């Protein structure tokens, strides 16, 4: 009975640890996937911004573009207001700076909430692993665990030998019973 319960326990613990390993791989893959999407968006933004700053005229005629930029710079009076920069980037449209700041704040809050939920998942995984270690008896050292496993293997081998001897005895009894039955039926 103890061998059967031990084998069931070992099988269930192996399945549980395998599921935990798969969950950890899945979590790592998801984190890498999230980071690659953010990195791709950032690099895409850099490419678009770089091409937006370049003049549309080919290099021999680029001087005309530079003269136009210089005239616009002088006409605007070298202003350095955030609103005018935003308007120039967004194409001279009316920009509500308050709405833009509010949108940015909402996005930042959503990002922080997402990071906190990731940390909560990591904390729960850490707590579960600590509980598993406590349940499995993490206080034993590696050599103690190895000696315990060796001891269990010896006991398992002894039990298997007893089972084999019992089966041999049982088969020899059955053979004797069959011989007795055969010899008894032949005499009648």
PDB file of N, CA, C and O in Angstrom, residues 122-164:
ATOM      1  N   UNK A 122       4.039  37.746 -10.554  1.00  0.00           N
ATOM      2  CA  UNK A 122       5.358  37.268 -10.146  1.00  0.00           C
ATOM      3  C   UNK A 122       5.404  37.014  -8.646  1.00  0.00           C
ATOM      4  O   UNK A 122       6.006  36.037  -8.195  1.00  0.00           O
ATOM      5  N   UNK A 123       4.776  37.889  -7.852  1.00  0.00           N
ATOM      6  CA  UNK A 123       4.748  37.680  -6.403  1.00  0.00           C
ATOM      7  C   UNK A 123       3.994  36.403  -6.051  1.00  0.00           C
ATOM      8  O   UNK A 123       4.422  35.641  -5.188  1.00  0.00           O
ATOM      9  N   UNK A 124       2.857  36.166  -6.740  1.00  0.00           N
ATOM     10  CA  UNK A 124       2.094  34.948  -6.463  1.00  0.00           C
ATOM     11  C   UNK A 124       2.887  33.699  -6.830  1.00  0.00           C
ATOM     12  O   UNK A 124       2.880  32.717  -6.093  1.00  0.00           O
ATOM     13  N   UNK A 125       3.598  33.738  -7.943  1.00  0.00           N
ATOM     14  CA  UNK A 125       4.421  32.590  -8.341  1.00  0.00           C
ATOM     15  C   UNK A 125       5.512  32.361  -7.311  1.00  0.00           C
ATOM     16  O   UNK A 125       5.788  31.217  -6.927  1.00  0.00           O
ATOM     17  N   UNK A 126       6.126  33.449  -6.850  1.00  0.00           N
ATOM     18  CA  UNK A 126       7.179  33.328  -5.843  1.00  0.00           C
ATOM     19  C   UNK A 126       6.617  32.740  -4.542  1.00  0.00           C
ATOM     20  O   UNK A 126       7.228  31.868  -3.938  1.00  0.00           O
ATOM     21  N   UNK A 127       5.450  33.211  -4.110  1.00  0.00           N
ATOM     22  CA  UNK A 127       4.845  32.687  -2.888  1.00  0.00           C
ATOM     23  C   UNK A 127       4.508  31.207  -3.044  1.00  0.00           C
ATOM     24  O   UNK A 127       4.725  30.408  -2.127  1.00  0.00           O
ATOM     25  N   UNK A 128       3.971  30.827  -4.216  1.00  0.00           N
ATOM     26  CA  UNK A 128       3.638  29.416  -4.449  1.00  0.00           C
ATOM     27  C   UNK A 128       4.883  28.548  -4.457  1.00  0.00           C
ATOM     28  O   UNK A 128       4.870  27.424  -3.946  1.00  0.00           O
ATOM     29  N   UNK A 129       5.975  29.042  -5.032  1.00  0.00           N
ATOM     30  CA  UNK A 129       7.194  28.244  -5.041  1.00  0.00           C
ATOM     31  C   UNK A 129       7.757  28.091  -3.629  1.00  0.00           C
ATOM     32  O   UNK A 129       8.261  27.027  -3.272  1.00  0.00           O
ATOM     33  N   UNK A 130       7.633  29.135  -2.809  1.00  0.00           N
ATOM     34  CA  UNK A 130       8.093  29.031  -1.417  1.00  0.00           C
ATOM     35  C   UNK A 130       7.252  28.001  -0.666  1.00  0.00           C
ATOM     36  O   UNK A 130       7.786  27.161   0.074  1.00  0.00           O
ATOM     37  N   UNK A 131       5.931  28.041  -0.873  1.00  0.00           N
ATOM     38  CA  UNK A 131       5.066  27.067  -0.209  1.00  0.00           C
ATOM     39  C   UNK A 131       5.378  25.647  -0.676  1.00  0.00           C
ATOM     40  O   UNK A 131       5.382  24.708   0.128  1.00  0.00           O
ATOM     41  N   UNK A 132       5.658  25.472  -1.978  1.00  0.00           N
ATOM     42  CA  UNK A 132       5.990  24.144  -2.497  1.00  0.00           C
ATOM     43  C   UNK A 132       7.288  23.632  -1.878  1.00  0.00           C
ATOM     44  O   UNK A 132       7.398  22.461  -1.527  1.00  0.00           O
ATOM     45  N   UNK A 133       8.267  24.523  -1.756  1.00  0.00           N
ATOM     46  CA  UNK A 133       9.529  24.123  -1.145  1.00  0.00           C
ATOM     47  C   UNK A 133       9.317  23.712   0.313  1.00  0.00           C
ATOM     48  O   UNK A 133       9.920  22.748   0.787  1.00  0.00           O
ATOM     49  N   UNK A 134       8.465  24.445   1.013  1.00  0.00           N
ATOM     50  CA  UNK A 134       8.185  24.087   2.404  1.00  0.00           C
ATOM     51  C   UNK A 134       7.469  22.747   2.480  1.00  0.00           C
ATOM     52  O   UNK A 134       7.759  21.925   3.345  1.00  0.00           O
ATOM     53  N   UNK A 135       6.527  22.522   1.567  1.00  0.00           N
ATOM     54  CA  UNK A 135       5.789  21.261   1.564  1.00  0.00           C
ATOM     55  C   UNK A 135       6.682  20.083   1.223  1.00  0.00           C
ATOM     56  O   UNK A 135       6.523  18.987   1.762  1.00  0.00           O
ATOM     57  N   UNK A 136       7.594  20.281   0.303  1.00  0.00           N
ATOM     58  CA  UNK A 136       8.461  19.181  -0.121  1.00  0.00           C
ATOM     59  C   UNK A 136       9.639  18.981   0.819  1.00  0.00           C
ATOM     60  O   UNK A 136      10.459  18.089   0.602  1.00  0.00           O
ATOM     61  N   UNK A 137       9.755  19.785   1.837  1.00  0.00           N
ATOM     62  CA  UNK A 137      10.830  19.602   2.812  1.00  0.00           C
ATOM     63  C   UNK A 137      12.143  20.143   2.294  1.00  0.00           C
ATOM     64  O   UNK A 137      13.094  19.390   2.129  1.00  0.00           O
ATOM     65  N   UNK A 138      12.179  21.408   2.029  1.00  0.00           N
ATOM     66  CA  UNK A 138      13.368  22.037   1.471  1.00  0.00           C
ATOM     67  C   UNK A 138      14.517  22.088   2.485  1.00  0.00           C
ATOM     68  O   UNK A 138      15.629  22.418   2.142  1.00  0.00           O
ATOM     69  N   UNK A 139      14.259  21.711   3.741  1.00  0.00           N
ATOM     70  CA  UNK A 139      15.292  21.789   4.758  1.00  0.00           C
ATOM     71  C   UNK A 139      16.385  20.740   4.550  1.00  0.00           C
ATOM     72  O   UNK A 139      17.478  20.869   5.059  1.00  0.00           O
ATOM     73  N   UNK A 140      16.092  19.692   3.784  1.00  0.00           N
ATOM     74  CA  UNK A 140      17.100  18.681   3.514  1.00  0.00           C
ATOM     75  C   UNK A 140      18.120  19.198   2.511  1.00  0.00           C
ATOM     76  O   UNK A 140      17.780  19.907   1.574  1.00  0.00           O
ATOM     77  N   UNK A 141      19.365  18.830   2.725  1.00  0.00           N
ATOM     78  CA  UNK A 141      20.387  19.214   1.759  1.00  0.00           C
ATOM     79  C   UNK A 141      20.356  18.234   0.596  1.00  0.00           C
ATOM     80  O   UNK A 141      19.652  17.226   0.633  1.00  0.00           O
ATOM     81  N   UNK A 142      21.137  18.515  -0.420  1.00  0.00           N
ATOM     82  CA  UNK A 142      21.156  17.659  -1.603  1.00  0.00           C
ATOM     83  C   UNK A 142      21.657  16.253  -1.264  1.00  0.00           C
ATOM     84  O   UNK A 142      21.117  15.270  -1.757  1.00  0.00           O
ATOM     85  N   UNK A 143      22.668  16.163  -0.421  1.00  0.00           N
ATOM     86  CA  UNK A 143      23.193  14.840  -0.063  1.00  0.00           C
ATOM     87  C   UNK A 143      22.167  14.058   0.759  1.00  0.00           C
ATOM     88  O   UNK A 143      22.026  12.840   0.592  1.00  0.00           O
ATOM     89  N   UNK A 144      21.428  14.760   1.637  1.00  0.00           N
ATOM     90  CA  UNK A 144      20.379  14.086   2.407  1.00  0.00           C
ATOM     91  C   UNK A 144      19.268  13.601   1.483  1.00  0.00           C
ATOM     92  O   UNK A 144      18.758  12.491   1.644  1.00  0.00           O
ATOM     93  N   UNK A 145      18.901  14.408   0.508  1.00  0.00           N
ATOM     94  CA  UNK A 145      17.870  14.003  -0.450  1.00  0.00           C
ATOM     95  C   UNK A 145      18.339  12.799  -1.259  1.00  0.00           C
ATOM     96  O   UNK A 145      17.583  11.865  -1.489  1.00  0.00           O
ATOM     97  N   UNK A 146      19.600  12.840  -1.689  1.00  0.00           N
ATOM     98  CA  UNK A 146      20.144  11.739  -2.474  1.00  0.00           C
ATOM     99  C   UNK A 146      20.176  10.451  -1.661  1.00  0.00           C
ATOM    100  O   UNK A 146      19.797   9.387  -2.161  1.00  0.00           O
ATOM    101  N   UNK A 147      20.583  10.543  -0.404  1.00  0.00           N
ATOM    102  CA  UNK A 147      20.609   9.340   0.438  1.00  0.00           C
ATOM    103  C   UNK A 147      19.192   8.833   0.700  1.00  0.00           C
ATOM    104  O   UNK A 147      18.955   7.621   0.738  1.00  0.00           O
ATOM    105  N   UNK A 148      18.218   9.749   0.833  1.00  0.00           N
ATOM    106  CA  UNK A 148      16.823   9.343   1.025  1.00  0.00           C
ATOM    107  C   UNK A 148      16.301   8.629  -0.223  1.00  0.00           C
ATOM    108  O   UNK A 148      15.616   7.602  -0.119  1.00  0.00           O
ATOM    109  N   UNK A 149      16.641   9.133  -1.384  1.00  0.00           N
ATOM    110  CA  UNK A 149      16.211   8.482  -2.631  1.00  0.00           C
ATOM    111  C   UNK A 149      16.861   7.114  -2.773  1.00  0.00           C
ATOM    112  O   UNK A 149      16.207   6.136  -3.164  1.00  0.00           O
ATOM    113  N   UNK A 150      18.146   7.011  -2.437  1.00  0.00           N
ATOM    114  CA  UNK A 150      18.828   5.713  -2.493  1.00  0.00           C
ATOM    115  C   UNK A 150      18.171   4.726  -1.535  1.00  0.00           C
ATOM    116  O   UNK A 150      17.971   3.555  -1.878  1.00  0.00           O
ATOM    117  N   UNK A 151      17.838   5.192  -0.353  1.00  0.00           N
ATOM    118  CA  UNK A 151      17.182   4.337   0.633  1.00  0.00           C
ATOM    119  C   UNK A 151      15.822   3.852   0.092  1.00  0.00           C
ATOM    120  O   UNK A 151      15.465   2.674   0.244  1.00  0.00           O
ATOM    121  N   UNK A 152      15.066   4.761  -0.532  1.00  0.00           N
ATOM    122  CA  UNK A 152      13.772   4.379  -1.104  1.00  0.00           C
ATOM    123  C   UNK A 152      13.948   3.382  -2.238  1.00  0.00           C
ATOM    124  O   UNK A 152      13.150   2.453  -2.382  1.00  0.00           O
ATOM    125  N   UNK A 153      15.001   3.544  -3.036  1.00  0.00           N
ATOM    126  CA  UNK A 153      15.260   2.583  -4.114  1.00  0.00           C
ATOM    127  C   UNK A 153      15.593   1.203  -3.564  1.00  0.00           C
ATOM    128  O   UNK A 153      15.147   0.181  -4.101  1.00  0.00           O
ATOM    129  N   UNK A 154      16.380   1.155  -2.509  1.00  0.00           N
ATOM    130  CA  UNK A 154      16.710  -0.132  -1.884  1.00  0.00           C
ATOM    131  C   UNK A 154      15.442  -0.801  -1.368  1.00  0.00           C
ATOM    132  O   UNK A 154      15.223  -2.006  -1.588  1.00  0.00           O
ATOM    133  N   UNK A 155      14.607  -0.023  -0.683  1.00  0.00           N
ATOM    134  CA  UNK A 155      13.346  -0.585  -0.173  1.00  0.00           C
ATOM    135  C   UNK A 155      12.454  -1.058  -1.309  1.00  0.00           C
ATOM    136  O   UNK A 155      11.797  -2.105  -1.214  1.00  0.00           O
ATOM    137  N   UNK A 156      12.441  -0.316  -2.421  1.00  0.00           N
ATOM    138  CA  UNK A 156      11.635  -0.718  -3.574  1.00  0.00           C
ATOM    139  C   UNK A 156      12.162  -2.014  -4.171  1.00  0.00           C
ATOM    140  O   UNK A 156      11.377  -2.912  -4.508  1.00  0.00           O
ATOM    141  N   UNK A 157      13.486  -2.130  -4.280  1.00  0.00           N
ATOM    142  CA  UNK A 157      14.071  -3.378  -4.806  1.00  0.00           C
ATOM    143  C   UNK A 157      13.748  -4.562  -3.902  1.00  0.00           C
ATOM    144  O   UNK A 157      13.444  -5.660  -4.381  1.00  0.00           O
ATOM    145  N   UNK A 158      13.830  -4.372  -2.601  1.00  0.00           N
ATOM    146  CA  UNK A 158      13.502  -5.445  -1.662  1.00  0.00           C
ATOM    147  C   UNK A 158      12.044  -5.866  -1.806  1.00  0.00           C
ATOM    148  O   UNK A 158      11.717  -7.057  -1.802  1.00  0.00           O
ATOM    149  N   UNK A 159      11.168  -4.871  -1.944  1.00  0.00           N
ATOM    150  CA  UNK A 159       9.748  -5.180  -2.104  1.00  0.00           C
ATOM    151  C   UNK A 159       9.505  -5.927  -3.407  1.00  0.00           C
ATOM    152  O   UNK A 159       8.705  -6.875  -3.454  1.00  0.00           O
ATOM    153  N   UNK A 160      10.195  -5.539  -4.471  1.00  0.00           N
ATOM    154  CA  UNK A 160      10.051  -6.228  -5.754  1.00  0.00           C
ATOM    155  C   UNK A 160      10.533  -7.679  -5.654  1.00  0.00           C
ATOM    156  O   UNK A 160       9.925  -8.590  -6.222  1.00  0.00           O
ATOM    157  N   UNK A 161      11.628  -7.907  -4.931  1.00  0.00           N
ATOM    158  CA  UNK A 161      12.130  -9.276  -4.735  1.00  0.00           C
ATOM    159  C   UNK A 161      11.109 -10.119  -3.975  1.00  0.00           C
ATOM    160  O   UNK A 161      10.862 -11.284  -4.315  1.00  0.00           O
ATOM    161  N   UNK A 162      10.501  -9.540  -2.927  1.00  0.00           N
ATOM    162  CA  UNK A 162       9.477 -10.276  -2.177  1.00  0.00           C
ATOM    163  C   UNK A 162       8.281 -10.600  -3.063  1.00  0.00           C
ATOM    164  O   UNK A 162       7.721 -11.701  -2.991  1.00  0.00           O
ATOM    165  N   UNK A 163       7.906  -9.643  -3.904  1.00  0.00           N
ATOM    166  CA  UNK A 163       6.772  -9.893  -4.809  1.00  0.00           C
ATOM    167  C   UNK A 163       7.116 -11.008  -5.782  1.00  0.00           C
ATOM    168  O   UNK A 163       6.293 -11.900  -6.041  1.00  0.00           O
ATOM    169  N   UNK A 164       8.332 -10.983  -6.322  1.00  0.00           N
ATOM    170  CA  UNK A 164       8.745 -12.024  -7.272  1.00  0.00           C
ATOM    171  C   UNK A 164       8.775 -13.402  -6.592  1.00  0.00           C
ATOM    172  O   UNK A 164       8.346 -14.405  -7.170  1.00  0.00           O
TER     173      UNK A 164
END
